[in-house]
PDB file of C-alpha atoms and ligand atoms in Angstrom:
ATOM      1  CA  MET A   1       5.650  -4.796  61.703  1.00 48.00           C
ATOM      2  CA  TYR A   2       5.086  -2.558  58.761  1.00 50.00           C
ATOM      3  CA  PHE A   3       6.979  -0.278  56.373  1.00 57.00           C
ATOM      4  CA  VAL A   4       4.299   2.580  55.399  1.00 64.00           C
ATOM      5  CA  PRO A   5       4.369   2.847  51.480  1.00 74.00           C
ATOM      6  CA  ASP A   6       0.586   3.849  51.233  1.00 84.00           C
ATOM      7  CA  PRO A   7      -0.954   5.756  54.255  1.00 86.00           C
ATOM      8  CA  ALA A   8      -4.342   4.823  52.647  1.00 90.00           C
ATOM      9  CA  VAL A   9      -3.950   1.484  53.309  1.00 90.00           C
ATOM     10  CA  HIS A  10      -4.275   1.974  57.010  1.00 92.00           C
ATOM     11  CA  ALA A  11      -7.744   3.758  56.924  1.00 93.00           C
ATOM     12  CA  GLY A  12      -9.845   2.808  59.857  1.00 95.00           C
ATOM     13  CA  HIS A  13      -7.110   1.109  61.338  1.00 96.00           C
ATOM     14  CA  ASP A  14      -6.002   1.164  64.963  1.00 97.00           C
ATOM     15  CA  VAL A  15      -2.111   2.139  64.598  1.00 97.00           C
ATOM     16  CA  VAL A  16       0.742   1.851  67.136  1.00 97.00           C
ATOM     17  CA  VAL A  17       3.973   3.866  66.074  1.00 96.00           C
ATOM     18  CA  VAL A  18       6.902   2.566  67.596  1.00 97.00           C
ATOM     19  CA  GLY A  19      10.049   5.301  68.130  1.00 96.00           C
ATOM     20  CA  GLY A  20      10.718   8.690  69.291  1.00 96.00           C
ATOM     21  CA  GLY A  21      12.229  10.382  66.399  1.00 94.00           C
ATOM     22  CA  ASP A  22      11.326  12.281  63.229  1.00 91.00           C
ATOM     23  CA  SER A  23      10.059   9.272  61.219  1.00 92.00           C
ATOM     24  CA  ALA A  24       7.898   7.941  64.225  1.00 95.00           C
ATOM     25  CA  PHE A  25       6.598  11.454  64.739  1.00 96.00           C
ATOM     26  CA  ASP A  26       6.025  12.150  60.890  1.00 93.00           C
ATOM     27  CA  TRP A  27       4.138   8.751  60.416  1.00 94.00           C
ATOM     28  CA  ALA A  28       1.952   9.394  63.722  1.00 96.00           C
ATOM     29  CA  ALA A  29       1.141  12.689  62.070  1.00 95.00           C
ATOM     30  CA  LEU A  30       0.391  11.416  58.746  1.00 94.00           C
ATOM     31  CA  LEU A  31      -1.906   8.477  59.731  1.00 95.00           C
ATOM     32  CA  ALA A  32      -3.756  10.488  62.266  1.00 95.00           C
ATOM     33  CA  PRO A  33      -6.265  11.645  59.634  1.00 94.00           C
ATOM     34  CA  VAL A  34      -6.780   8.124  58.423  1.00 95.00           C
ATOM     35  CA  ALA A  35      -6.675   5.621  61.131  1.00 96.00           C
ATOM     36  CA  ARG A  36      -9.091   5.202  63.686  1.00 97.00           C
ATOM     37  CA  SER A  37      -6.629   5.744  66.643  1.00 96.00           C
ATOM     38  CA  VAL A  38      -3.097   6.147  66.519  1.00 97.00           C
ATOM     39  CA  ARG A  39      -0.623   5.646  69.785  1.00 97.00           C
ATOM     40  CA  LEU A  40       2.789   6.298  69.769  1.00 97.00           C
ATOM     41  CA  VAL A  41       5.158   4.162  72.003  1.00 97.00           C
ATOM     42  CA  HIS A  42       8.773   5.169  72.951  1.00 97.00           C
ATOM     43  CA  ARG A  43      11.199   3.596  75.156  1.00 96.00           C
ATOM     44  CA  THR A  44      11.881   6.950  77.020  1.00 96.00           C
ATOM     45  CA  ALA A  45      10.300  10.105  77.898  1.00 95.00           C
ATOM     46  CA  ARG A  46      12.791  12.294  75.644  1.00 95.00           C
ATOM     47  CA  PHE A  47      11.972  12.392  71.961  1.00 95.00           C
ATOM     48  CA  ARG A  48      14.702  12.908  69.420  1.00 92.00           C
ATOM     49  CA  ALA A  49      12.366  14.452  66.839  1.00 93.00           C
ATOM     50  CA  HIS A  50      12.120  17.958  65.882  1.00 91.00           C
ATOM     51  CA  ARG A  51      10.142  19.883  68.761  1.00 93.00           C
ATOM     52  CA  ALA A  52       7.539  21.449  65.790  1.00 95.00           C
ATOM     53  CA  SER A  53       6.673  17.713  64.885  1.00 94.00           C
ATOM     54  CA  VAL A  54       6.726  16.443  68.476  1.00 96.00           C
ATOM     55  CA  GLU A  55       4.303  19.700  69.305  1.00 96.00           C
ATOM     56  CA  LYS A  56       2.109  18.713  65.974  1.00 96.00           C
ATOM     57  CA  VAL A  57       1.420  15.128  67.290  1.00 96.00           C
ATOM     58  CA  GLN A  58       0.579  16.632  70.670  1.00 95.00           C
ATOM     59  CA  ALA A  59      -1.682  18.937  69.252  1.00 96.00           C
ATOM     60  CA  LEU A  60      -3.393  16.206  67.294  1.00 95.00           C
ATOM     61  CA  GLY A  61      -4.295  14.466  70.489  1.00 94.00           C
ATOM     62  CA  ILE A  62      -2.356  11.418  69.857  1.00 96.00           C
ATOM     63  CA  ASP A  63      -1.889   9.256  72.683  1.00 95.00           C
ATOM     64  CA  MET A  64       1.818   9.186  73.713  1.00 96.00           C
ATOM     65  CA  LEU A  65       2.925   5.954  75.756  1.00 97.00           C
ATOM     66  CA  THR A  66       6.521   6.591  77.191  1.00 97.00           C
ATOM     67  CA  ASP A  67       9.009   4.675  79.030  1.00 97.00           C
ATOM     68  CA  SER A  68       7.371   1.965  77.285  1.00 97.00           C
ATOM     69  CA  GLU A  69       8.053  -0.646  74.712  1.00 96.00           C
ATOM     70  CA  VAL A  70       6.221  -3.427  72.621  1.00 96.00           C
ATOM     71  CA  SER A  71       6.422  -6.791  74.540  1.00 96.00           C
ATOM     72  CA  GLY A  72       4.210  -8.770  72.241  1.00 97.00           C
ATOM     73  CA  LEU A  73       2.033  -8.939  68.711  1.00 97.00           C
ATOM     74  CA  TYR A  74      -1.206 -11.020  68.904  1.00 97.00           C
ATOM     75  CA  GLY A  75      -3.612 -12.301  66.105  1.00 96.00           C
ATOM     76  CA  ALA A  76      -4.715 -15.011  64.240  1.00 95.00           C
ATOM     77  CA  ALA A  77      -4.631 -14.259  60.238  1.00 94.00           C
ATOM     78  CA  HIS A  78      -4.019 -10.779  60.984  1.00 94.00           C
ATOM     79  CA  LEU A  79      -2.462  -8.697  63.971  1.00 96.00           C
ATOM     80  CA  GLU A  80      -5.148  -7.908  66.372  1.00 97.00           C
ATOM     81  CA  GLU A  81      -3.394  -6.657  69.485  1.00 97.00           C
ATOM     82  CA  VAL A  82      -0.035  -5.328  70.658  1.00 97.00           C
ATOM     83  CA  GLU A  83       1.066  -5.663  74.082  1.00 97.00           C
ATOM     84  CA  ILE A  84       2.864  -2.906  75.476  1.00 97.00           C
ATOM     85  CA  ARG A  85       5.285  -2.977  78.314  1.00 97.00           C
ATOM     86  CA  HIS A  86       5.953  -0.217  81.071  1.00 97.00           C
ATOM     87  CA  ARG A  87       9.731  -0.485  81.238  1.00 97.00           C
ATOM     88  CA  ALA A  88       9.818   0.591  84.814  1.00 96.00           C
ATOM     89  CA  THR A  89       6.927  -1.040  86.363  1.00 97.00           C
ATOM     90  CA  LYS A  90       6.846  -3.890  84.092  1.00 97.00           C
ATOM     91  CA  ASP A  91       3.052  -3.646  83.783  1.00 97.00           C
ATOM     92  CA  THR A  92       1.683  -4.976  80.318  1.00 97.00           C
ATOM     93  CA  THR A  93      -1.431  -3.612  78.536  1.00 96.00           C
ATOM     94  CA  ARG A  94      -2.891  -5.096  75.164  1.00 97.00           C
ATOM     95  CA  LEU A  95      -4.100  -2.457  72.603  1.00 96.00           C
ATOM     96  CA  PRO A  96      -6.056  -3.188  69.427  1.00 97.00           C
ATOM     97  CA  ALA A  97      -3.850  -2.780  66.722  1.00 97.00           C
ATOM     98  CA  GLN A  98      -4.201  -3.805  63.236  1.00 97.00           C
ATOM     99  CA  THR A  99      -0.722  -1.857  62.100  1.00 95.00           C
ATOM    100  CA  VAL A 100       2.446  -1.697  63.755  1.00 95.00           C
ATOM    101  CA  VAL A 101       4.916   1.047  62.213  1.00 93.00           C
ATOM    102  CA  ALA A 102       8.387   0.388  63.604  1.00 93.00           C
ATOM    103  CA  ALA A 103      10.028   3.868  63.128  1.00 93.00           C
ATOM    104  CA  LEU A 104      13.404   2.754  65.151  1.00 89.00           C
ATOM    105  CA  GLY A 105      15.831   4.612  62.756  1.00 79.00           C
ATOM    106  CA  PHE A 106      18.237   3.159  60.809  1.00 77.00           C
ATOM    107  CA  ILE A 107      22.081   2.226  61.105  1.00 77.00           C
ATOM    108  CA  ALA A 108      24.353   4.079  58.617  1.00 74.00           C
ATOM    109  CA  ASP A 109      26.925   1.773  56.977  1.00 83.00           C
ATOM    110  CA  LEU A 110      30.085   3.368  55.277  1.00 89.00           C
ATOM    111  CA  GLY A 111      30.567   0.151  53.591  1.00 90.00           C
ATOM    112  CA  PRO A 112      33.802   0.498  51.385  1.00 93.00           C
ATOM    113  CA  LEU A 113      34.537   3.740  52.280  1.00 92.00           C
ATOM    114  CA  ARG A 114      35.805   2.309  55.865  1.00 91.00           C
ATOM    115  CA  GLU A 115      38.911   0.809  53.903  1.00 94.00           C
ATOM    116  CA  TRP A 116      39.737   4.187  52.283  1.00 95.00           C
ATOM    117  CA  GLY A 117      41.915   5.530  55.033  1.00 96.00           C
ATOM    118  CA  LEU A 118      39.495   8.335  55.672  1.00 97.00           C
ATOM    119  CA  THR A 119      39.527   9.912  59.209  1.00 97.00           C
ATOM    120  CA  LEU A 120      36.055   8.780  60.960  1.00 95.00           C
ATOM    121  CA  GLN A 121      34.337   9.932  63.976  1.00 93.00           C
ATOM    122  CA  ALA A 122      31.582   8.139  65.106  1.00 86.00           C
ATOM    123  CA  ARG A 123      31.309   6.151  61.752  1.00 89.00           C
ATOM    124  CA  ARG A 124      31.114   9.702  60.096  1.00 94.00           C
ATOM    125  CA  ILE A 125      33.911  11.287  58.009  1.00 96.00           C
ATOM    126  CA  ALA A 126      35.757  13.905  59.774  1.00 97.00           C
ATOM    127  CA  VAL A 127      36.085  17.209  57.529  1.00 98.00           C
ATOM    128  CA  ASP A 128      37.466  20.492  57.774  1.00 98.00           C
ATOM    129  CA  THR A 129      35.861  24.117  56.981  1.00 97.00           C
ATOM    130  CA  ARG A 130      36.557  23.284  53.447  1.00 98.00           C
ATOM    131  CA  MET A 131      34.757  20.121  53.518  1.00 98.00           C
ATOM    132  CA  ALA A 132      38.171  18.247  52.720  1.00 98.00           C
ATOM    133  CA  THR A 133      38.836  14.912  54.434  1.00 98.00           C
ATOM    134  CA  ASN A 134      42.013  13.616  55.389  1.00 98.00           C
ATOM    135  CA  LEU A 135      42.814  12.435  52.126  1.00 98.00           C
ATOM    136  CA  PRO A 136      44.236  14.596  49.566  1.00 97.00           C
ATOM    137  CA  ARG A 137      41.443  15.641  46.764  1.00 97.00           C
ATOM    138  CA  VAL A 138      38.854  13.882  48.828  1.00 97.00           C
ATOM    139  CA  PHE A 139      35.984  15.782  49.820  1.00 98.00           C
ATOM    140  CA  ALA A 140      32.655  15.252  51.805  1.00 98.00           C
ATOM    141  CA  ALA A 141      29.326  17.074  52.396  1.00 98.00           C
ATOM    142  CA  GLY A 142      25.805  16.063  53.987  1.00 97.00           C
ATOM    143  CA  ASP A 143      24.885  13.717  56.538  1.00 95.00           C
ATOM    144  CA  ILE A 144      27.998  11.434  56.364  1.00 95.00           C
ATOM    145  CA  THR A 145      30.507  14.591  57.337  1.00 97.00           C
ATOM    146  CA  ASP A 146      31.108  15.176  61.088  1.00 96.00           C
ATOM    147  CA  TYR A 147      32.890  18.414  62.794  1.00 97.00           C
ATOM    148  CA  PRO A 148      31.929  20.138  65.854  1.00 96.00           C
ATOM    149  CA  GLY A 149      28.404  21.912  65.722  1.00 96.00           C
ATOM    150  CA  LYS A 150      27.091  19.639  63.053  1.00 96.00           C
ATOM    151  CA  VAL A 151      23.731  20.103  62.101  1.00 94.00           C
ATOM    152  CA  ARG A 152      22.142  17.435  59.814  1.00 92.00           C
ATOM    153  CA  LEU A 153      19.341  19.128  57.838  1.00 92.00           C
ATOM    154  CA  ILE A 154      18.936  19.307  54.310  1.00 95.00           C
ATOM    155  CA  SER A 155      19.975  23.048  53.940  1.00 98.00           C
ATOM    156  CA  VAL A 156      23.160  22.411  55.646  1.00 98.00           C
ATOM    157  CA  GLY A 157      23.983  19.606  53.064  1.00 98.00           C
ATOM    158  CA  PHE A 158      23.455  21.855  50.198  1.00 98.00           C
ATOM    159  CA  GLY A 159      25.764  24.573  51.332  1.00 98.00           C
ATOM    160  CA  GLU A 160      28.398  21.962  52.289  1.00 98.00           C
ATOM    161  CA  ALA A 161      28.137  20.587  48.777  1.00 98.00           C
ATOM    162  CA  ALA A 162      28.508  24.128  47.363  1.00 97.00           C
ATOM    163  CA  THR A 163      31.570  24.606  49.795  1.00 98.00           C
ATOM    164  CA  ALA A 164      33.381  21.116  48.807  1.00 98.00           C
ATOM    165  CA  VAL A 165      32.895  22.036  44.977  1.00 98.00           C
ATOM    166  CA  ASN A 166      34.276  25.413  45.102  1.00 97.00           C
ATOM    167  CA  ASN A 167      37.282  24.149  47.507  1.00 98.00           C
ATOM    168  CA  ALA A 168      37.864  21.080  45.133  1.00 98.00           C
ATOM    169  CA  ALA A 169      38.125  23.446  42.071  1.00 97.00           C
ATOM    170  CA  THR A 170      40.858  25.450  43.640  1.00 97.00           C
ATOM    171  CA  VAL A 171      42.458  22.113  44.235  1.00 97.00           C
ATOM    172  CA  ILE A 172      42.204  20.574  40.658  1.00 96.00           C
ATOM    173  CA  ASP A 173      43.152  24.062  39.236  1.00 96.00           C
ATOM    174  CA  PRO A 174      45.361  26.534  41.793  1.00 94.00           C
ATOM    175  CA  GLU A 175      44.464  29.387  39.844  1.00 94.00           C
ATOM    176  CA  ALA A 176      40.923  29.317  40.112  1.00 93.00           C
ATOM    177  CA  ALA A 177      39.297  31.607  42.418  1.00 93.00           C
ATOM    178  CA  LEU A 178      37.258  30.075  45.524  1.00 95.00           C
ATOM    179  CA  PHE A 179      34.504  31.967  45.147  1.00 93.00           C
ATOM    180  CA  PRO A 180      32.411  31.266  41.890  1.00 90.00           C
ATOM    181  CA  GLY A 181      30.646  34.808  41.999  1.00 89.00           C
ATOM    182  CA  HIS A 182      27.040  35.255  42.134  1.00 88.00           C
ATOM    183  CA  SER A 183      24.820  34.438  39.122  1.00 85.00           C
ATOM    184  CA  THR A 184      23.043  37.557  39.439  1.00 87.00           C
ATOM    185  CA  GLU A 185      26.196  39.437  38.336  1.00 80.00           C
ATOM    186  CA  LYS A 186      26.897  37.488  35.392  1.00 65.00           C
ATOM    187  CA  GLU A 187      26.508  39.677  32.353  1.00 64.00           C
ATOM    188  CA  ASN A 188      24.023  38.593  29.675  1.00 55.00           C
TER     189      ASN A 188
HETATM  190  C1  LIG B 201      12.789  11.034  59.367  1.00 93.08           C
HETATM  191  C2  LIG B 201      13.527  12.071  58.881  1.00 93.08           C
HETATM  192  C3  LIG B 201      13.111  13.446  58.657  1.00 93.08           C
HETATM  193  C4  LIG B 201      13.828  14.400  58.370  1.00 93.08           C
HETATM  194  N1  LIG B 201      12.937  15.781  58.397  1.00 93.08           N
HETATM  195  C5  LIG B 201      13.843  16.686  57.956  1.00 93.08           C
HETATM  196  C6  LIG B 201      13.256  17.799  57.647  1.00 93.08           C
HETATM  197  O1  LIG B 201      12.270  18.012  57.910  1.00 93.08           O
HETATM  198  N2  LIG B 201      14.210  18.907  57.298  1.00 93.08           N
HETATM  199  C7  LIG B 201      15.556  18.807  57.035  1.00 93.08           C
HETATM  200  O2  LIG B 201      15.977  19.793  56.616  1.00 93.08           O
HETATM  201  N3  LIG B 201      15.904  17.393  57.307  1.00 93.08           N
HETATM  202  C8  LIG B 201      15.260  16.396  57.609  1.00 93.08           C
HETATM  203  N4  LIG B 201      15.891  14.947  57.827  1.00 93.08           N
HETATM  204  C9  LIG B 201      17.350  15.231  57.595  1.00 93.08           C
HETATM  205  C10 LIG B 201      17.743  14.824  55.830  1.00 93.08           C
HETATM  206  O3  LIG B 201      16.834  14.106  55.598  1.00 93.08           O
HETATM  207  C11 LIG B 201      18.990  14.594  55.869  1.00 93.08           C
HETATM  208  O4  LIG B 201      20.033  15.889  56.671  1.00 93.08           O
HETATM  209  C12 LIG B 201      19.738  14.998  54.539  1.00 93.08           C
HETATM  210  O5  LIG B 201      18.786  13.831  53.484  1.00 93.08           O
HETATM  211  C13 LIG B 201      21.019  14.496  54.132  1.00 93.08           C
HETATM  212  O6  LIG B 201      21.342  14.527  52.646  1.00 93.08           O
HETATM  213  P1  LIG B 201      22.556  13.671  52.229  1.00 93.08           P
HETATM  214  O7  LIG B 201      22.460  13.702  51.021  1.00 93.08           O
HETATM  215  O8  LIG B 201      23.658  14.036  53.172  1.00 93.08           O
HETATM  216  O9  LIG B 201      22.154  12.113  52.601  1.00 93.08           O
HETATM  217  P2  LIG B 201      20.856  11.199  52.160  1.00 93.08           P
HETATM  218  O10 LIG B 201      19.852  11.875  52.064  1.00 93.08           O
HETATM  219  O11 LIG B 201      21.146  10.052  53.190  1.00 93.08           O
HETATM  220  O12 LIG B 201      21.471  10.692  50.914  1.00 93.08           O
HETATM  221  C14 LIG B 201      22.564   9.524  50.859  1.00 93.08           C
HETATM  222  C15 LIG B 201      22.360   8.921  49.436  1.00 93.08           C
HETATM  223  O13 LIG B 201      23.567   8.142  49.527  1.00 93.08           O
HETATM  224  C16 LIG B 201      23.131   6.807  48.894  1.00 93.08           C
HETATM  225  N5  LIG B 201      24.156   5.653  49.216  1.00 93.08           N
HETATM  226  C17 LIG B 201      24.313   5.169  50.170  1.00 93.08           C
HETATM  227  N6  LIG B 201      25.491   4.463  50.420  1.00 93.08           N
HETATM  228  C18 LIG B 201      25.787   4.298  48.563  1.00 93.08           C
HETATM  229  C19 LIG B 201      26.900   3.919  48.259  1.00 93.08           C
HETATM  230  N7  LIG B 201      27.749   2.959  48.745  1.00 93.08           N
HETATM  231  N8  LIG B 201      27.046   4.227  46.864  1.00 93.08           N
HETATM  232  C20 LIG B 201      25.964   4.969  46.295  1.00 93.08           C
HETATM  233  N9  LIG B 201      24.990   5.712  47.082  1.00 93.08           N
HETATM  234  C21 LIG B 201      24.874   5.445  48.188  1.00 93.08           C
HETATM  235  C22 LIG B 201      21.721   6.745  49.551  1.00 93.08           C
HETATM  236  O14 LIG B 201      20.918   5.364  48.912  1.00 93.08           O
HETATM  237  C23 LIG B 201      20.980   7.895  49.650  1.00 93.08           C
HETATM  238  O15 LIG B 201      20.448   7.909  48.504  1.00 93.08           O
HETATM  239  C24 LIG B 201      15.047  14.040  58.192  1.00 93.08           C
HETATM  240  C25 LIG B 201      15.808  12.788  58.358  1.00 93.08           C
HETATM  241  C26 LIG B 201      14.719  11.756  58.670  1.00 93.08           C
HETATM  242  C27 LIG B 201      15.387  10.336  58.658  1.00 93.08           C
END
């Protein structure tokens, strides 16, 4: 298994990418131009990745082995073959591979935040529309927050940070205006 620090390291390799999320699809698309072959293996036929990423990988002609998982890695000094098992039929196939990219996601760990008394929902911090948590003067923004309809994107996190900061300002200084004004309205 391999974390991918430099795509060029895999030039000319047969690559097997394991996973069905954004990371798997990003790496499959990135390695396609440099690798000899790229195959994507995923446990189901449903992908969590953005639809555009899935369509890009499909357009690149990358072989997608769905309802399948890696059941063995073979080689002597180096990886030479990967065994893929179909989850329903249990049939196995061996594919040539010198690289396996395990893009299986990550587990967010709240660490000490768990002990703070924050209201948590599915390991995320519940916030209201001000980005305020249940604790006085504690605000949150970004992927770690949760509320109905939450979309985990960079642009959303930026907006939430602005909302959190401006609402926090009114808590620190009750006379402060919630809306900070537009920079374009400021006089020179
Ligand atoms: C593979 C992948 C592809 C994506 N592609 C896109 C995309 O194309 N467009 C898009 O808009 N979004 C994309 N996203 C989502 C986007 O990355 C997140 O929405 C965004 O990064 C969230 O920002 P954040 O600051 O809330 O959290 P993060 O970016 O996760 O930052 C949290 C930071 O906190 C640090 N940290 C954690 N614990 C502690 C601690 N105890 N003390 C101090 N620091 C700590 C972490 O090291 C990290 O640097 C993608 C996500 C993934 C996983």
